[in-house]
Coordinates of C-alpha atoms and ligand atoms in Angstrom, one line a residue:
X13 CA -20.9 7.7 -20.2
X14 CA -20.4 11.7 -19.2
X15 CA -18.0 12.4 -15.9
X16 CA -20.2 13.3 -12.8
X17 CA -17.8 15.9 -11.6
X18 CA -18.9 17.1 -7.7
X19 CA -17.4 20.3 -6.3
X20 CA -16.1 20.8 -2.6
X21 CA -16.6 17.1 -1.5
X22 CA -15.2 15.9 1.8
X23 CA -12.3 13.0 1.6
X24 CA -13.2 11.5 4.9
X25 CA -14.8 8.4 3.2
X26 CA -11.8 8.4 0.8
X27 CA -9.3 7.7 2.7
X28 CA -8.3 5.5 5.9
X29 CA -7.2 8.0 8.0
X30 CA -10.8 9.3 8.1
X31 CA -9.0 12.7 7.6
X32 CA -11.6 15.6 7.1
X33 CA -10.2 18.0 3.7
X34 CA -12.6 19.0 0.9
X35 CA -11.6 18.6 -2.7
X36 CA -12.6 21.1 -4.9
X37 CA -13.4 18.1 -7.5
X38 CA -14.2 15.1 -7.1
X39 CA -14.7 12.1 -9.6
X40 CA -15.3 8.3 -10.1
X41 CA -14.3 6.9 -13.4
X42 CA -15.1 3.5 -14.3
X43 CA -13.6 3.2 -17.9
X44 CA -10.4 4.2 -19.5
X45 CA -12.9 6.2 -21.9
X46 CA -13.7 8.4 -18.2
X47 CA -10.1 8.3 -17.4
X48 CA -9.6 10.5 -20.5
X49 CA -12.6 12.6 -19.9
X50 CA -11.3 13.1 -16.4
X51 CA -7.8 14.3 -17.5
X52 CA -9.3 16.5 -20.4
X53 CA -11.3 18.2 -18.0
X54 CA -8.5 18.5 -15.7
X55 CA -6.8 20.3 -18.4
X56 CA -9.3 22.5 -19.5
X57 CA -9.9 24.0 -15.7
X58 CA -6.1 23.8 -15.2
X59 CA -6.3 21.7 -12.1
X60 CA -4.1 19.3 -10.4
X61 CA -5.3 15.9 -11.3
X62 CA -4.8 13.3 -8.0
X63 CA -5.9 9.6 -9.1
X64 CA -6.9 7.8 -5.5
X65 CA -8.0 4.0 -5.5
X66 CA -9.0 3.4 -1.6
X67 CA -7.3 6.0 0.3
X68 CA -5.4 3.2 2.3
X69 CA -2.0 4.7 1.8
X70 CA -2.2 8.4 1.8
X71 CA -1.9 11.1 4.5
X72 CA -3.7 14.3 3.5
X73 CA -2.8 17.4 5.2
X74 CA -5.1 20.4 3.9
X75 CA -7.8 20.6 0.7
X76 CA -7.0 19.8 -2.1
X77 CA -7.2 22.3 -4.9
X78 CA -7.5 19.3 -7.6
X79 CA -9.4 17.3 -9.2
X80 CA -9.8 14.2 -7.0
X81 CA -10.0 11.5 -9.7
X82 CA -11.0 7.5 -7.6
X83 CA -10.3 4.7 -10.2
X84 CA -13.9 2.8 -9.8
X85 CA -13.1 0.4 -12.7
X86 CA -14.2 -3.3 -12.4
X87 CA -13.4 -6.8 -14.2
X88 CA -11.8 -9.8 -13.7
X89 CA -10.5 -11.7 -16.7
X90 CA -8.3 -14.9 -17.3
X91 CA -6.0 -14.0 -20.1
X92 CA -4.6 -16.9 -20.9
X93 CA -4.4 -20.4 -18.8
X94 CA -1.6 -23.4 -20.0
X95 CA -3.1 -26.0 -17.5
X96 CA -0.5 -25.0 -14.7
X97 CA -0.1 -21.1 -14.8
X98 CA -2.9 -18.5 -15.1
X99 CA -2.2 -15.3 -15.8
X100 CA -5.3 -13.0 -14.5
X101 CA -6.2 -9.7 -15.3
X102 CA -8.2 -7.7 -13.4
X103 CA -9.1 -3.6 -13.4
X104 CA -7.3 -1.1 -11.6
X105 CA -10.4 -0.3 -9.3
X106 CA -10.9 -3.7 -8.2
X107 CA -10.8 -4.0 -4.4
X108 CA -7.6 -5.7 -3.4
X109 CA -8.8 -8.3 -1.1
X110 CA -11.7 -9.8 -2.9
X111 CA -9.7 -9.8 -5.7
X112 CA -7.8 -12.2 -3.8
X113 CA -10.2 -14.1 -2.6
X114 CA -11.9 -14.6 -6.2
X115 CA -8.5 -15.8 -7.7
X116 CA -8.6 -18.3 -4.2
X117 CA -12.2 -19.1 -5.2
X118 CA -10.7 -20.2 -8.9
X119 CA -8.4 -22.7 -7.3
X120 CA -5.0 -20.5 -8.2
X121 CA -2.5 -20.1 -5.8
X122 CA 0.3 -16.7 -5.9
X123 CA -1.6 -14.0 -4.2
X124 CA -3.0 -15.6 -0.6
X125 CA 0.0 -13.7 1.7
X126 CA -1.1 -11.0 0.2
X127 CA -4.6 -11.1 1.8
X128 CA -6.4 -8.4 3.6
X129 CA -4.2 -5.6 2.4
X130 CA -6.5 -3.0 2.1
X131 CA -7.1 -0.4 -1.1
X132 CA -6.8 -1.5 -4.8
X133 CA -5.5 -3.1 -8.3
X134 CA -4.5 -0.1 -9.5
X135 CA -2.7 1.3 -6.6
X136 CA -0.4 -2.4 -5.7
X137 CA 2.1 -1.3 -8.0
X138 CA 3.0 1.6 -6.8
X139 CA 4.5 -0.1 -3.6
X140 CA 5.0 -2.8 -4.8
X141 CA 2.6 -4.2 -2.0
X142 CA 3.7 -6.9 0.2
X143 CA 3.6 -9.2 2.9
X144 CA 4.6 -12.5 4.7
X145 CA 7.6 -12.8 2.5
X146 CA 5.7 -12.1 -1.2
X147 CA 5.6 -9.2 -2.9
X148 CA 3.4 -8.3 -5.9
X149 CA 6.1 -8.6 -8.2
X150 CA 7.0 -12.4 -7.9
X151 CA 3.8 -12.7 -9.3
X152 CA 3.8 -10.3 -11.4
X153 CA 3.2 -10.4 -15.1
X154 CA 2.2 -6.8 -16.5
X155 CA 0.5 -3.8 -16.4
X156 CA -1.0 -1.5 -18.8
X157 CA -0.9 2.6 -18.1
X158 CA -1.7 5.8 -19.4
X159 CA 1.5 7.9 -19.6
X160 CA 0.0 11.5 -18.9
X161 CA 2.7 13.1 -20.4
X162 CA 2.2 11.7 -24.1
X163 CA -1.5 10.3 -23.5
X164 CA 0.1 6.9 -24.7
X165 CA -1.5 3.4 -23.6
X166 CA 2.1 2.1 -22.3
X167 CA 2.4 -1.9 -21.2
X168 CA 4.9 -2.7 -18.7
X169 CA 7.0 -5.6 -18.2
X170 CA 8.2 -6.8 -14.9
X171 CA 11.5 -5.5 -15.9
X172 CA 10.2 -2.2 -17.1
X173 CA 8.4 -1.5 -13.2
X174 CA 11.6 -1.3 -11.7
X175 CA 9.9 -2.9 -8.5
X176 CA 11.9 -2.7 -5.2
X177 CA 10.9 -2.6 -1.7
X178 CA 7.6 -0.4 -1.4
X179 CA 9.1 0.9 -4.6
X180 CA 8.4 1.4 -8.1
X181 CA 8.9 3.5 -11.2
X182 CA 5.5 4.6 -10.8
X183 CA 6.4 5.6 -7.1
X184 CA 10.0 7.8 -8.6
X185 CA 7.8 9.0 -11.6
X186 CA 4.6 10.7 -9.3
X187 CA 2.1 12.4 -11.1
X188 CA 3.1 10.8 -14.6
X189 CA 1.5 7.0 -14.6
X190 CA -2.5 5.9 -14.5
X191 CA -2.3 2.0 -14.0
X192 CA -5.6 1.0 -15.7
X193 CA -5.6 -2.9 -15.3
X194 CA -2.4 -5.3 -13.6
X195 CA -2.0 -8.6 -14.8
X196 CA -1.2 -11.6 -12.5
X197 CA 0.8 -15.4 -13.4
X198 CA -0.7 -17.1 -11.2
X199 CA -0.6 -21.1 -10.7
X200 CA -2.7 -24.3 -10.8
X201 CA 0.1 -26.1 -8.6
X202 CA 1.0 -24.7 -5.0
X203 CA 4.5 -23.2 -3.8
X204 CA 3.4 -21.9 -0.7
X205 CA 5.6 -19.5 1.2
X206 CA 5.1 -20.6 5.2
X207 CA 8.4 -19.3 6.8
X208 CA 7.6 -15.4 7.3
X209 CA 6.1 -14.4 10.8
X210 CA 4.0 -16.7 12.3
X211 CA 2.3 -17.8 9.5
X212 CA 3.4 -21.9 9.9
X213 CA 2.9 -21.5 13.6
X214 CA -0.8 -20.7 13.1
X215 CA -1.4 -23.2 10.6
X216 CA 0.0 -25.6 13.2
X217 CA -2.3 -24.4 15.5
X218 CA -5.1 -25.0 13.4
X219 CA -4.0 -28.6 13.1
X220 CA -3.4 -27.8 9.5
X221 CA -0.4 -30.2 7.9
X222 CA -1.1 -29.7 4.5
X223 CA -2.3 -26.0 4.4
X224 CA -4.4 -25.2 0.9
X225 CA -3.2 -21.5 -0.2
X226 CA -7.3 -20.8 1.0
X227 CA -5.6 -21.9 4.3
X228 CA -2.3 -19.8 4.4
X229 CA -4.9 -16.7 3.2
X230 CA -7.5 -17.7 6.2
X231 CA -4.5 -17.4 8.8
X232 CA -2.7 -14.9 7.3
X233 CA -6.5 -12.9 7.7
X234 CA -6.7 -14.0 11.1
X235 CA -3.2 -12.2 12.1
X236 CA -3.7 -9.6 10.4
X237 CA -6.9 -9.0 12.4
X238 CA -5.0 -9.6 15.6
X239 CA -2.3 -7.2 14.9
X240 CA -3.5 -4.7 12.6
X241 CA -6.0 -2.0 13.7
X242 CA -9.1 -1.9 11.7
X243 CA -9.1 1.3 9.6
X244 CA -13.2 1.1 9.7
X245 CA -12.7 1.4 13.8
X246 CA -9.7 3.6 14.3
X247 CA -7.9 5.3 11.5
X248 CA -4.8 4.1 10.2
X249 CA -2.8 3.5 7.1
X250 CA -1.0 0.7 7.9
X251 CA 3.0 0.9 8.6
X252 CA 3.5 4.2 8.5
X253 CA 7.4 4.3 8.0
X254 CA 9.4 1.9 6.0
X255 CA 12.0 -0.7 7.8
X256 CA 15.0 0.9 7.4
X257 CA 18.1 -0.7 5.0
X258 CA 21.5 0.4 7.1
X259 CA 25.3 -0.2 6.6
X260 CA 26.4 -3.4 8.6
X261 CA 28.5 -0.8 10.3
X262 CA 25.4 1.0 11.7
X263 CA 23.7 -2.3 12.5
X264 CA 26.8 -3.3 14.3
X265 CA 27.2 -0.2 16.4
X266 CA 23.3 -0.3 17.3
X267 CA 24.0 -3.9 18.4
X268 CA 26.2 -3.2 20.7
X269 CA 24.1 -1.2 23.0
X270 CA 20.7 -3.2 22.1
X271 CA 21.8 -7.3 21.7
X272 CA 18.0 -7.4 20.9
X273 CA 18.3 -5.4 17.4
X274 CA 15.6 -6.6 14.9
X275 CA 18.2 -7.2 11.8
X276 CA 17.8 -9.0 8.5
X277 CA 21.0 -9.1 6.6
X278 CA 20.5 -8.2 2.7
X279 CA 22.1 -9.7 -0.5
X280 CA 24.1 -6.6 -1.2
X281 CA 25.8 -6.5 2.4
X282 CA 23.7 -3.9 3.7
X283 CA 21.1 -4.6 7.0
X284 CA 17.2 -3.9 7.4
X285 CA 16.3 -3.2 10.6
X286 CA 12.7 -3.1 12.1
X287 CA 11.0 0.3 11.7
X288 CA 8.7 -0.9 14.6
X289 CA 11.8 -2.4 16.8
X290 CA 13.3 1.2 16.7
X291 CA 10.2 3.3 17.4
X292 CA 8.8 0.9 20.3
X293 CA 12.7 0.8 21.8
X294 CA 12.7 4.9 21.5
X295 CA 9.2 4.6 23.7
X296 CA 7.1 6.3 21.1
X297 CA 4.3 3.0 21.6
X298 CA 1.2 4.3 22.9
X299 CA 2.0 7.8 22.1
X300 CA -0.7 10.0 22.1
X301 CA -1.3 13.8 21.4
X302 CA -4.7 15.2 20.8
X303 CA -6.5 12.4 18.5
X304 CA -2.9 11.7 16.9
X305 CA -1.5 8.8 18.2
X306 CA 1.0 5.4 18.1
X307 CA -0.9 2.3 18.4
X308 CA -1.0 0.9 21.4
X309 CA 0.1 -2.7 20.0
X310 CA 1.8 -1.9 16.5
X311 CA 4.5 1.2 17.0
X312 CA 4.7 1.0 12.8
X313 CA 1.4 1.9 12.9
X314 CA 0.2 6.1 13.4
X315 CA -3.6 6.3 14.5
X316 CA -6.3 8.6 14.1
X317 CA -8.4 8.8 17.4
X318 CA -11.3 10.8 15.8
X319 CA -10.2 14.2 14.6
X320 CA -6.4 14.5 14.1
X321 CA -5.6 16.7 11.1
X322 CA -2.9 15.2 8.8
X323 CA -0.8 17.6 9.8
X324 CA -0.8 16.3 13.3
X325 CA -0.1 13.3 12.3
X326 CA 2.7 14.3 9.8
X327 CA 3.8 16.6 12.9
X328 CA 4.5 13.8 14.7
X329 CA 5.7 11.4 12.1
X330 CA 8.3 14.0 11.5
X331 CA 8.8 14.1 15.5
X332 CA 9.5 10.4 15.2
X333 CA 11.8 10.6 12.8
X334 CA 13.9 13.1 14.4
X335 CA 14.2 11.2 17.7
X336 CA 14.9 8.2 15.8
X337 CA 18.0 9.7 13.9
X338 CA 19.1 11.6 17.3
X339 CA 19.1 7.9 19.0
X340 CA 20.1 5.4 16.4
X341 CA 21.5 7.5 13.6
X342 CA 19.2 5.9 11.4
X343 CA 17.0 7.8 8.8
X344 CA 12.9 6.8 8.8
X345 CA 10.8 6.8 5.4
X346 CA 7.6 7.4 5.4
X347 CA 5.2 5.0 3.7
X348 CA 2.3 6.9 2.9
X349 CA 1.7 9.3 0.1
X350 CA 1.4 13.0 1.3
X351 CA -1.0 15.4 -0.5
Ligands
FAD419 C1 -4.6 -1.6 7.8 C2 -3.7 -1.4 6.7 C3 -2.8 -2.4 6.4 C4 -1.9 -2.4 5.3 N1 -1.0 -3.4 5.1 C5 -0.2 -3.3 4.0 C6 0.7 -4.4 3.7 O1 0.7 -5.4 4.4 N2 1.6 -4.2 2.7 C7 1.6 -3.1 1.9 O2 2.4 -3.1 1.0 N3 0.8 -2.1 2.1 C8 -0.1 -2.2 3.2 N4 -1.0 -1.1 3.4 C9 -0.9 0.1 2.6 C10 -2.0 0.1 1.4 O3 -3.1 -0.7 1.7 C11 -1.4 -0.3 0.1 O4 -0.3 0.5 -0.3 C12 -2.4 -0.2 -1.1 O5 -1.9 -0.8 -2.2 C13 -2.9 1.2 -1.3 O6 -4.0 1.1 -2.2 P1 -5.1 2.2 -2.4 O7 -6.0 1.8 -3.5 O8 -5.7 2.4 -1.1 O9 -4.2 3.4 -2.8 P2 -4.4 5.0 -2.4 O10 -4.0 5.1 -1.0 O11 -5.7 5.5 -2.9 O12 -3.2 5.6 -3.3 C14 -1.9 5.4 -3.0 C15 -1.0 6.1 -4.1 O13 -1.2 5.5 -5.4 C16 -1.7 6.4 -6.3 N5 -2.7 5.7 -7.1 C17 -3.8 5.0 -6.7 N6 -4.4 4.4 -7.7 C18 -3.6 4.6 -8.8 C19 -3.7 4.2 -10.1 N7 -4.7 3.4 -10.6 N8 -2.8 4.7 -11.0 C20 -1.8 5.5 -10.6 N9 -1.7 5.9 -9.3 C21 -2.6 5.5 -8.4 C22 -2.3 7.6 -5.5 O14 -2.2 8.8 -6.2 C23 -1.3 7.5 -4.3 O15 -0.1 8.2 -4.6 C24 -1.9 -1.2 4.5 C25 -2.8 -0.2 4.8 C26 -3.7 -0.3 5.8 C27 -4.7 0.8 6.1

């Protein structure tokens, strides 16, 4: 099927924020056969080529003289299924969540903490997305890409994606990899993880004993909801910086002026502190300037009232950071992509 390339399109429905910039292109493709088409024409009109799934983790902070390109690819397929693991395939433009919930629906359990993260297939590798103590790669089982560079077909192992903590290869290498379709092991028998946040607390609450993962993904939805702005009512991207991994020596120093220091020790020696403890602690909760804000509830979380340009908000992201490092010492990384 031909491309149906528009010209000067607004983004606002594209992405969370609800930020207002025009691309000069804008595309859907559905197949890799469009993903080519798209990147030819790219080519051929010498135009940046940006590939967005939901807009869930970007900040955009002017037009875009590109071609906009949103993966709008579908299908769900079980590759292969020995009685207790399945390993699922599904399209890069598949909506996360009810992704999820079909593999739920299919009676296979590995996905369900990852509920209700917005956006799609395509774009959970990049982050390596995660939640409630699981991250896309323990249940990861590959991915198949189109290397720009050499126009290769490329599968990835879980070695090969160089997954860390909202990191990726795809992340280091930006601009170079299309994920097309991720592939899933997911299982018949449940290893549920219960001990992250509140989760076993709300299960309890529930009167569930023997949770289901259809359970752990129901309360998981229903904190989420509690704590998490919805992006359709106020605009958001989620966490907007990344928890910080310190020395001990840094941790140890900021403990001794704040005994109530959010700090998970790491394998390697190191600390992560809370992103959110810091920000909240510094008084930045509640913030607001204009229509660019702190959410009143979540401090990790940077809202758009209504008409906040991303270069508000990446004004006062950077403000935040600066007061961070002039109070704590420590260094803030930003989550979202910037365009
Ligand atoms: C309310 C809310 C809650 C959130 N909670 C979480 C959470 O709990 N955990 C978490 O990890 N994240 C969370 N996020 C962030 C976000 O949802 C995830 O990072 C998600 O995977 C982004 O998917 P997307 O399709 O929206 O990507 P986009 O925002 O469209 O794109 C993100 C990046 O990936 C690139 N990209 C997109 N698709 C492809 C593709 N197919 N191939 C190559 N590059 C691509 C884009 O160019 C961009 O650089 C949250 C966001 C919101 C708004």
């Amino acid at each position: 099927m031909s491309l149906h390339i528009r010209e000067q399109v607004s983004l606002k429905p594209f992405n969370t924020f609800g930020i207002d910039v025009q691309a000069r292109w804008f595309v859907e493709v559905e197949s890799d056969e469009q993903v080519r088409q798209a990147l030819a024409w790219a080519h051929e009109h010498q135009v940046a080529l940006l590939p967005i799934g939901g807009g869930s983790n970007l900040l955009l902070t002017g037009d875009l003289d590109a071609l906009v390109m949103r993966m709008a690819s579908h299908g769900v397929q079980v590759l292969s299924d020995d009685g207790l693991q399945v390993v699922v395939e599904a399209q890069a433009g598949e909506p996360w969540h009810p992704f999820v919930q079909q593999t739920l629906a299919m009676g296979l359990a590995g996905l369900e903490n990852l509920s209700l993260i917005p956006g799609t297939v395509g774009a959970a590798p990049m982050q390596n997305i995660g939640a409630y103590g699981v991250e896309i790669k323990d249940v990861f089982a590959g991915l198949t890409a189109l290397d720009r560079q050499s126009g290769e077909l490329c599968d990835f192992n879980l070695a090969q994606c160089g997954f860390g903590y909202r990191d990726s290869l795809f992340k280091r290498e930006p601009g170079r990899w299309l994920i097309l379709r991720v592939r899933f092991r997911l299982a018949r028998a449940v290893q549920l993880h219960l001990d992250y946040g509140p989760v076993r607390q709300r299960l309890a609450e529930q009167g569930i004993s023997e949770p289901t993962p259809s359970d752990v993904s129901a309360a998981i939805c229903s904190i989420r909801r509690e704590k998490l702005p919805d992006p359709a009512e106020l605009g958001n991207a989620g966490s907007f910086f990344k928890n910080p991994v310190v020395p001990a020596a840094l941790a140890e120093q900021i403990k001794a002026d704040h005994a109530d220091l959010v700090a998970y020790p790491q394998a390697d020696g190191q600390v992560k502190l809370a992103a959110g403890w810091l920000i909240e602690r510094a008084g930045w909760k509640g913030f607001r300037e204009g229509d660019a804000g702190v959410h009143r509830l979540q401090s990790l979380v940077l809202v758009n009232y209504g008409s906040a340009t991303g270069q508000q908000l990446q004004d006062l992201a950077t403000r935040i950071q600066a007061d961070i490092f002039a109070r704590f010492g420590v260094q803030l990384e930003m989550e979202p992509n910037l365009y």
